[in-house]
Backbone as JSON Lines, residues from 0, in Angstrom:
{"i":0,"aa":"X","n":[-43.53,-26.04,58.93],"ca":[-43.52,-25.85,60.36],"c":[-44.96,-26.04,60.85]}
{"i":1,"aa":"X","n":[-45.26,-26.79,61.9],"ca":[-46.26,-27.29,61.98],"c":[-46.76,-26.02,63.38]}
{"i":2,"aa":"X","n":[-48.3,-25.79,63.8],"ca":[-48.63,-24.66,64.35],"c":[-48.58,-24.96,65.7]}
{"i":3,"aa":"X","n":[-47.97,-26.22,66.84],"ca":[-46.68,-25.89,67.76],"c":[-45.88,-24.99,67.48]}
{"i":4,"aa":"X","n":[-45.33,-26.04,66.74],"ca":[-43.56,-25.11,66.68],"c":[-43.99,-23.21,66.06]}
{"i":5,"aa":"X","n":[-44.57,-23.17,65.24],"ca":[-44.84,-21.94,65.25],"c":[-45.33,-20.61,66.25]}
{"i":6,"aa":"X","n":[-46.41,-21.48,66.92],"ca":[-46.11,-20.78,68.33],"c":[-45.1,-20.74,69.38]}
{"i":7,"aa":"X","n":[-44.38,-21.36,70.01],"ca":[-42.95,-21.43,70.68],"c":[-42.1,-21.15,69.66]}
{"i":8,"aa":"X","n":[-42.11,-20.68,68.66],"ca":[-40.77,-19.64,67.81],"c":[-41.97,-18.28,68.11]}
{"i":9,"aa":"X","n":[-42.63,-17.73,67.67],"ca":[-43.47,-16.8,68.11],"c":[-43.29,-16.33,69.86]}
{"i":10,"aa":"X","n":[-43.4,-17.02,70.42],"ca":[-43.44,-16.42,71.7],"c":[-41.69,-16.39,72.15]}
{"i":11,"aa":"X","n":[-41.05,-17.17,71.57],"ca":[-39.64,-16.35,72.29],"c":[-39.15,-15.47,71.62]}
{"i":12,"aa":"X","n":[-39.83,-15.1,70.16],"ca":[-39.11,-13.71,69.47],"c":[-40.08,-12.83,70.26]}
{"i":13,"aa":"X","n":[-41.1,-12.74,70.8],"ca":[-41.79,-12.2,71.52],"c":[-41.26,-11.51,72.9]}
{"i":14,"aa":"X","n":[-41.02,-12.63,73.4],"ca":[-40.41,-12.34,74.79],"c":[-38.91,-11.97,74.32]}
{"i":15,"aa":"X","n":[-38.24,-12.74,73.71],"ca":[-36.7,-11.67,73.18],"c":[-37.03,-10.26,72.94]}
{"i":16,"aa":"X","n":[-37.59,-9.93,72.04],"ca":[-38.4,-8.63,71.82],"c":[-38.63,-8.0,72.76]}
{"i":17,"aa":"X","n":[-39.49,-8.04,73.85],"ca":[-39.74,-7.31,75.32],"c":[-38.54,-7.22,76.1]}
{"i":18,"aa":"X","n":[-37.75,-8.36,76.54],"ca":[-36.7,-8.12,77.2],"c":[-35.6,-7.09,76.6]}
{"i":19,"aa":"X","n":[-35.74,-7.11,75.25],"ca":[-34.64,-6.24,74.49],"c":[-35.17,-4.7,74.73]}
{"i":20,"aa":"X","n":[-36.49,-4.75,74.47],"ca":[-37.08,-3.04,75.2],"c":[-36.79,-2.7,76.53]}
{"i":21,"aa":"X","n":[-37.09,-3.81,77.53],"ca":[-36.42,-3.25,78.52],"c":[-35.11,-2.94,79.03]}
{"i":22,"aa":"X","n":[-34.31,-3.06,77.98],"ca":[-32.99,-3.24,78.07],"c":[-32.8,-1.97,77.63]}
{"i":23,"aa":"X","n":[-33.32,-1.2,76.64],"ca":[-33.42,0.25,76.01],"c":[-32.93,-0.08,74.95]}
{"i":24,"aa":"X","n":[-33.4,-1.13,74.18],"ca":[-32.84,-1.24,72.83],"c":[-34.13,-0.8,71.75]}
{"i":25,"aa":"X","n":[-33.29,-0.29,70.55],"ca":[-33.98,0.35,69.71],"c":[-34.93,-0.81,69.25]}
{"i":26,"aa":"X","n":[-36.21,-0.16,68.09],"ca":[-37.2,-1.86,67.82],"c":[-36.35,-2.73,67.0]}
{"i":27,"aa":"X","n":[-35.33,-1.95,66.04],"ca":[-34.8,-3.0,64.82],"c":[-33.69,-3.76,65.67]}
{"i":28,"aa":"X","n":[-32.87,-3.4,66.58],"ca":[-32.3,-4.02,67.53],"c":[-32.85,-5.09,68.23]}
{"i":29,"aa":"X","n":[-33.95,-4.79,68.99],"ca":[-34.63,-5.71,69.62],"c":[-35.71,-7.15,68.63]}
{"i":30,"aa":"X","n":[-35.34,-6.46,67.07],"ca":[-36.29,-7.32,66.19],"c":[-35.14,-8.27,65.69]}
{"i":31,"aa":"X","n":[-33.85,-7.57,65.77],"ca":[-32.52,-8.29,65.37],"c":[-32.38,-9.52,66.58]}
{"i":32,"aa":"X","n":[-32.28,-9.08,67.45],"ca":[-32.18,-10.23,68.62],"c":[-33.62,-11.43,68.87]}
{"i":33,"aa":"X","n":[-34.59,-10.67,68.69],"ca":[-35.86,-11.43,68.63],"c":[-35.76,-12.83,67.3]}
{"i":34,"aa":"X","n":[-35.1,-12.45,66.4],"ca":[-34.84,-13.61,64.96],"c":[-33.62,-14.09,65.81]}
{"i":35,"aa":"X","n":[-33.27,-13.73,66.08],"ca":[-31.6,-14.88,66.24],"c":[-32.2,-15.82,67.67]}
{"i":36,"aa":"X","n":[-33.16,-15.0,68.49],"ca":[-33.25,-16.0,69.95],"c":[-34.02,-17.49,69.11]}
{"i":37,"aa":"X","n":[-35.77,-16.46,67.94],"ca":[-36.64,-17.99,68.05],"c":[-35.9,-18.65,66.78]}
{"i":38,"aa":"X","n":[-34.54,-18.21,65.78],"ca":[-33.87,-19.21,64.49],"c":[-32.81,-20.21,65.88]}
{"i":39,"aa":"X","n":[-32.37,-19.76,66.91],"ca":[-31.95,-21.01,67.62],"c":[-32.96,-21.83,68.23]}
{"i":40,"aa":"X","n":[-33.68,-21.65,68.47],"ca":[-34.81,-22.06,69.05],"c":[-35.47,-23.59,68.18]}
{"i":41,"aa":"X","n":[-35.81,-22.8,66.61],"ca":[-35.93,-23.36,65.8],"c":[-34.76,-24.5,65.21]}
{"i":42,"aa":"X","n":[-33.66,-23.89,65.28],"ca":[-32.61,-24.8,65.26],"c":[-32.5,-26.0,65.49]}
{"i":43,"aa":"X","n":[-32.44,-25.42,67.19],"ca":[-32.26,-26.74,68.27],"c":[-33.44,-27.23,68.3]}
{"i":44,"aa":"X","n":[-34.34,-27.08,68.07],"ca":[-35.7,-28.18,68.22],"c":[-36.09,-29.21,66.38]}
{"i":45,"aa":"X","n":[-35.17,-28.56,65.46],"ca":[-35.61,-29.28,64.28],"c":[-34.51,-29.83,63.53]}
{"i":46,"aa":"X","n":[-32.95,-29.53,64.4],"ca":[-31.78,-29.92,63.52],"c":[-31.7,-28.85,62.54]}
{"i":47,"aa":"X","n":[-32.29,-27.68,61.8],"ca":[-32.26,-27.66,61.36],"c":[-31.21,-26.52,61.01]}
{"i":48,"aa":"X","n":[-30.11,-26.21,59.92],"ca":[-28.9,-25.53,60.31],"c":[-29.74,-24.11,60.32]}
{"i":49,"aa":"X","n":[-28.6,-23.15,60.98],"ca":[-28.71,-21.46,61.52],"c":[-29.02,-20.94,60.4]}
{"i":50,"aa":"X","n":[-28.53,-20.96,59.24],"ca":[-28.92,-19.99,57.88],"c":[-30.39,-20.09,58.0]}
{"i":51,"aa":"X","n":[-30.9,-21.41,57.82],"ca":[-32.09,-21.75,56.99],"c":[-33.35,-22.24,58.48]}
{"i":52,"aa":"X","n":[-32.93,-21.39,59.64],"ca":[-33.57,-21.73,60.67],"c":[-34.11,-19.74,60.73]}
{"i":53,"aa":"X","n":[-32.56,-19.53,60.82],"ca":[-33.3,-17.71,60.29],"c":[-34.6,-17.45,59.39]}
{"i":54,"aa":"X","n":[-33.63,-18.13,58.14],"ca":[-34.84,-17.65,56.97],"c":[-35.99,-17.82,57.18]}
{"i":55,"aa":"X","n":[-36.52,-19.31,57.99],"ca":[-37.7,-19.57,58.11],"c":[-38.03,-18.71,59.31]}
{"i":56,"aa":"X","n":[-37.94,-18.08,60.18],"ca":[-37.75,-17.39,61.11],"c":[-38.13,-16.11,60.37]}
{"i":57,"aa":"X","n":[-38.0,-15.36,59.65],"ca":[-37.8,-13.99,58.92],"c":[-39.06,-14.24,57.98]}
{"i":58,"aa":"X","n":[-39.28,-15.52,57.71],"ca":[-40.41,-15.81,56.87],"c":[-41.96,-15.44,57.29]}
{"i":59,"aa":"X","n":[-41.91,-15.85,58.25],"ca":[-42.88,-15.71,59.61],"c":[-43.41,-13.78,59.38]}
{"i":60,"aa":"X","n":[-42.34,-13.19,59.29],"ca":[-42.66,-12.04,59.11],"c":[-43.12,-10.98,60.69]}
{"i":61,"aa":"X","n":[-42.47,-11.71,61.41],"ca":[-42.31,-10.99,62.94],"c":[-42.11,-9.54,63.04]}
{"i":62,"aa":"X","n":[-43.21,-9.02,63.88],"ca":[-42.45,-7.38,64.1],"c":[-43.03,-7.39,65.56]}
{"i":63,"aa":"X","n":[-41.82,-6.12,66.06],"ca":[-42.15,-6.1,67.2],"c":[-43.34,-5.09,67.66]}
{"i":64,"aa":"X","n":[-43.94,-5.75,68.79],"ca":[-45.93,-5.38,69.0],"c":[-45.39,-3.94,69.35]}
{"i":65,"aa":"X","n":[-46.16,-2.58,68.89],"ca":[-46.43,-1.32,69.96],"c":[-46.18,-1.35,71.55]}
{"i":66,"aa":"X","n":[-46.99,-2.67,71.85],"ca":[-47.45,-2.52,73.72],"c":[-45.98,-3.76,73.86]}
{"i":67,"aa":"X","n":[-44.95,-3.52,73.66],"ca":[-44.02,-4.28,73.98],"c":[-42.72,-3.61,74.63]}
């Protein structure tokens, strides 16, 4: 994954992440939705299928920020 695409998967598990707090969702909730928004993300921008768009997604090692 080249360090585009790594940032725009970064910033929409990001922003998935925030919107899911404001929603009153717990962090592992909001960290659950944050992987599934940037593995489609990743998906649709590389072909690449949902299993193995996660994994690389989960690879990344995302958590959601304190100030979020």
């Amino acid at each position: 994954m080249d360090d585009s695409t790594r940032v725009m998967i970064e910033e929409a598990y990001y922003e998935t992440v925030s919107e899911s707090f404001d929603r009153g969702l717990s962090p592992l909730k909001a960290h659950m939705e944050g992987v599934v928004a940037a593995a489609m993300l990743l998906s649709a921008m590389a072909g690449t299928e949902d299993d193995d768009a996660r994994k690389q997604v989960m690879d990344l090692g995302l958590r959601p920020r304190e100030n979020d």
